[in-house]
Amino acid sequence: MLIRSWDRGDEAEWRAWLAQGRDFGLLAANGPPGQGPVLVPTHFLLDVERGEVLLHLAKPNPLFAAVRADPEVTLAVTDDYAFAPGHWRGEPGTPTSYYASVQFACTAEIVEDAAGKAAILNRQLAHFQPETPSTRVTPGEEPFGRLLSGVRGLRLTVRTVRAKFKYDDKKTVAEQQAVADRLAERGQGLDAAVRTQLLRRNARRTG
């Protein structure tokens, strides 16, 4: 991902953005020689303080074979995207895409023991399903213990984080504001979310 000086996101920015409920991404691992990467859309649990990402997948998932061959993976989260027509953006009238994307370069560890898998699942349940605190996984106990054999856990140790917030910060403040007005007028797809990000970046520039 190309990151220009004007659209780079700092740590506070990407942490706040992800904390707004963005916990679904695309996990990529290197595939076998002659094939493309293995891509898996998945929910995940980010523990920023520990520098790790936790998730689980079905045991037959081809990502596990890829990780055994090469444990270096990338998790990407992309949201708040929209197409901006060229005539919105002043001269020379070049269209562009707006989006935010955070990418984690990680080293993956497969978790296969029952206790380790249960620990990952319980942390995910506490995050995604906090309204049912009694619903937890205990190895060997019903109703979920017997299902542990059908999944494997993944613990991703984060090595680097790269964040991009591409919302025309290279344009003037006035031009950026004008595009926000255009997004409000169009009002389709993710335009409202994109407008929020664009105005937030605009406010950062103006103090």
Coordinates of C-alpha atoms in Angstrom, one line a residue:
M1 CA 0.0 0.0 0.0
L2 CA 1.4 3.3 -1.1
I3 CA 1.2 5.9 1.7
R4 CA 2.0 9.5 0.9
S5 CA 3.1 12.0 3.6
W6 CA -0.3 13.8 3.5
D7 CA -2.4 10.6 4.0
R8 CA -0.4 8.8 6.6
G9 CA -2.3 7.8 9.8
D10 CA -0.7 8.0 13.2
E11 CA -1.2 5.5 16.0
A12 CA -3.8 7.4 17.9
E13 CA -5.8 7.9 14.7
W14 CA -5.8 4.3 13.6
R15 CA -6.4 3.0 17.1
A16 CA -9.5 5.3 17.5
W17 CA -10.7 4.3 14.0
L18 CA -10.6 0.6 14.7
A19 CA -12.1 1.0 18.2
Q20 CA -15.3 2.3 16.5
G21 CA -16.3 -1.3 15.8
R22 CA -14.0 -2.2 12.9
D23 CA -13.0 -5.8 13.8
F24 CA -13.5 -7.5 10.4
G25 CA -10.7 -7.7 7.9
L26 CA -8.9 -9.6 5.2
L27 CA -6.2 -12.0 6.3
A28 CA -3.5 -12.8 3.7
A29 CA -0.9 -15.5 3.7
N30 CA 1.6 -16.5 1.0
G31 CA 0.2 -19.4 -1.1
P32 CA 2.1 -22.3 -2.7
P33 CA 4.6 -21.5 -5.5
G34 CA 2.8 -20.6 -8.7
Q35 CA -0.4 -19.7 -6.9
G36 CA -1.7 -16.4 -5.5
P37 CA -2.0 -15.5 -1.9
V38 CA -4.5 -17.2 0.4
L39 CA -7.1 -14.6 1.4
V40 CA -9.6 -15.1 4.3
P41 CA -12.3 -12.6 5.3
T42 CA -12.6 -12.9 9.1
H43 CA -13.6 -11.3 12.4
F44 CA -10.6 -10.8 14.7
L45 CA -9.8 -9.5 18.2
L46 CA -7.1 -6.9 18.4
D47 CA -5.2 -6.5 21.7
V48 CA -3.2 -3.4 21.1
E49 CA -1.4 -3.4 24.4
R50 CA -0.2 -7.0 23.9
G51 CA 0.6 -6.4 20.3
E52 CA -1.4 -9.4 19.1
V53 CA -4.5 -10.3 17.1
L54 CA -6.6 -13.4 18.0
L55 CA -9.0 -15.3 15.7
H56 CA -10.1 -18.8 14.8
L57 CA -10.9 -20.6 11.6
A58 CA -12.4 -23.9 10.6
K59 CA -9.8 -26.7 10.7
P60 CA -9.9 -27.4 6.9
N61 CA -9.2 -23.7 6.0
P62 CA -6.3 -23.6 3.5
L63 CA -4.7 -20.7 5.4
F64 CA -3.3 -23.1 7.9
A65 CA -1.2 -24.9 5.3
A66 CA 0.0 -21.5 4.1
V67 CA 1.0 -20.4 7.6
R68 CA 2.9 -23.6 8.2
A69 CA 5.0 -22.9 5.1
D70 CA 5.4 -19.2 5.8
P71 CA 4.1 -17.7 9.1
E72 CA 4.4 -14.1 7.9
V73 CA 0.9 -12.8 7.2
T74 CA -0.9 -9.5 6.7
L75 CA -4.3 -8.4 8.1
A76 CA -6.0 -5.5 6.4
V77 CA -9.0 -3.5 7.5
T78 CA -10.5 -1.1 4.9
D79 CA -13.6 1.0 5.3
D80 CA -15.1 4.4 4.7
Y81 CA -14.5 4.3 1.0
A82 CA -16.1 6.2 -1.9
F83 CA -15.4 7.3 -5.5
A84 CA -14.8 11.0 -6.0
P85 CA -15.5 12.2 -9.6
G86 CA -12.9 14.4 -11.1
H87 CA -15.1 17.5 -11.5
W88 CA -15.5 17.6 -7.7
R89 CA -11.8 18.1 -7.1
G90 CA -10.8 21.2 -9.1
E91 CA -8.1 21.3 -11.7
P92 CA -7.0 19.2 -13.5
G93 CA -10.2 17.2 -12.8
T94 CA -8.7 13.9 -11.8
P95 CA -11.0 11.4 -10.1
T96 CA -9.9 9.4 -7.1
S97 CA -10.9 7.0 -4.4
Y98 CA -11.3 7.9 -0.8
Y99 CA -10.7 5.2 1.8
A100 CA -9.1 4.4 5.1
S101 CA -7.0 1.3 5.5
V102 CA -4.9 -0.2 8.3
Q103 CA -2.6 -3.1 7.6
F104 CA -0.9 -5.3 10.2
A105 CA 2.2 -7.2 9.3
C106 CA 2.3 -10.2 11.7
T107 CA 3.9 -13.5 12.5
A108 CA 1.2 -16.2 12.9
E109 CA 1.2 -19.0 15.4
I110 CA -1.4 -21.8 15.0
V111 CA -3.0 -22.8 18.3
E112 CA -4.2 -26.5 18.3
D113 CA -4.5 -27.5 21.9
A114 CA -8.0 -27.5 23.3
A115 CA -7.2 -25.1 26.2
G116 CA -5.5 -22.6 24.0
K117 CA -8.4 -22.7 21.5
A118 CA -10.9 -22.3 24.2
A119 CA -9.0 -19.3 25.6
I120 CA -9.1 -17.6 22.2
L121 CA -12.8 -18.3 21.7
N122 CA -13.7 -17.1 25.1
R123 CA -11.9 -13.8 24.5
Q124 CA -13.7 -13.4 21.2
L125 CA -17.0 -14.2 22.9
A126 CA -16.4 -11.6 25.6
H127 CA -15.7 -9.0 22.8
F128 CA -18.4 -9.9 20.3
Q129 CA -21.1 -11.3 22.5
P130 CA -20.8 -9.5 25.9
E131 CA -24.5 -9.7 26.5
T132 CA -24.2 -13.5 27.2
P133 CA -21.4 -13.7 29.8
S134 CA -22.4 -17.3 30.7
T135 CA -21.8 -18.5 27.1
R136 CA -18.2 -19.7 27.3
V137 CA -16.2 -22.7 25.9
T138 CA -14.8 -25.3 28.3
P139 CA -12.8 -28.2 26.8
G140 CA -14.7 -31.5 27.3
E141 CA -17.9 -29.8 28.4
E142 CA -21.2 -29.3 26.6
P143 CA -22.4 -27.5 24.6
F144 CA -19.2 -26.3 22.8
G145 CA -16.4 -28.4 24.2
R146 CA -16.9 -31.2 21.7
L147 CA -16.8 -28.7 18.8
L148 CA -13.3 -27.5 19.5
S149 CA -11.8 -30.3 17.3
G150 CA -13.4 -28.6 14.3
V151 CA -11.4 -25.3 14.7
R152 CA -7.9 -24.0 15.1
G153 CA -6.9 -20.8 16.7
L154 CA -4.5 -18.2 15.4
R155 CA -2.4 -15.8 17.4
L156 CA -0.8 -13.1 15.3
T157 CA 2.1 -11.2 16.8
V158 CA 2.1 -7.7 15.3
R159 CA 5.4 -6.6 13.8
T160 CA 4.5 -3.4 12.1
V161 CA 1.3 -1.3 11.5
R162 CA 0.7 0.9 8.4
A163 CA -2.2 3.2 8.2
K164 CA -3.6 5.3 5.4
F165 CA -6.4 7.9 5.5
K166 CA -6.8 9.0 1.9
Y167 CA -9.1 12.0 2.0
D168 CA -7.5 14.7 -0.2
D169 CA -5.3 16.3 2.5
K170 CA -3.0 17.4 -0.3
K171 CA -5.8 19.8 -1.6
T172 CA -6.5 23.1 0.0
V173 CA -8.7 23.2 3.1
A174 CA -11.4 24.9 1.0
E175 CA -11.3 22.3 -1.8
Q176 CA -11.5 19.5 0.8
Q177 CA -14.5 21.2 2.4
A178 CA -16.2 21.6 -1.0
V179 CA -15.9 17.8 -1.6
A180 CA -17.5 17.2 1.7
D181 CA -20.4 19.2 0.6
R182 CA -20.6 17.2 -2.6
L183 CA -20.7 13.9 -0.6
A184 CA -23.5 15.3 1.5
E185 CA -25.5 16.1 -1.7
R186 CA -24.9 12.7 -3.3
G187 CA -25.6 10.7 -0.1
Q188 CA -25.2 7.2 -1.4
G189 CA -23.3 4.1 -0.2
L190 CA -20.7 5.1 2.3
D191 CA -20.7 8.8 1.4
A192 CA -21.8 9.9 4.9
A193 CA -19.0 7.9 6.6
V194 CA -16.4 9.2 4.0
R195 CA -17.6 12.8 4.7
T196 CA -17.1 12.3 8.4
Q197 CA -13.5 11.2 7.8
L198 CA -12.8 13.9 5.3
L199 CA -14.1 16.6 7.7
R200 CA -12.2 15.1 10.6
R201 CA -8.9 15.3 8.6
N202 CA -9.8 18.8 7.5
A203 CA -10.3 19.8 11.1
R204 CA -6.9 18.4 12.0
R205 CA -5.3 20.6 9.4
T206 CA -7.1 23.8 10.5
G207 CA -6.6 23.1 14.3

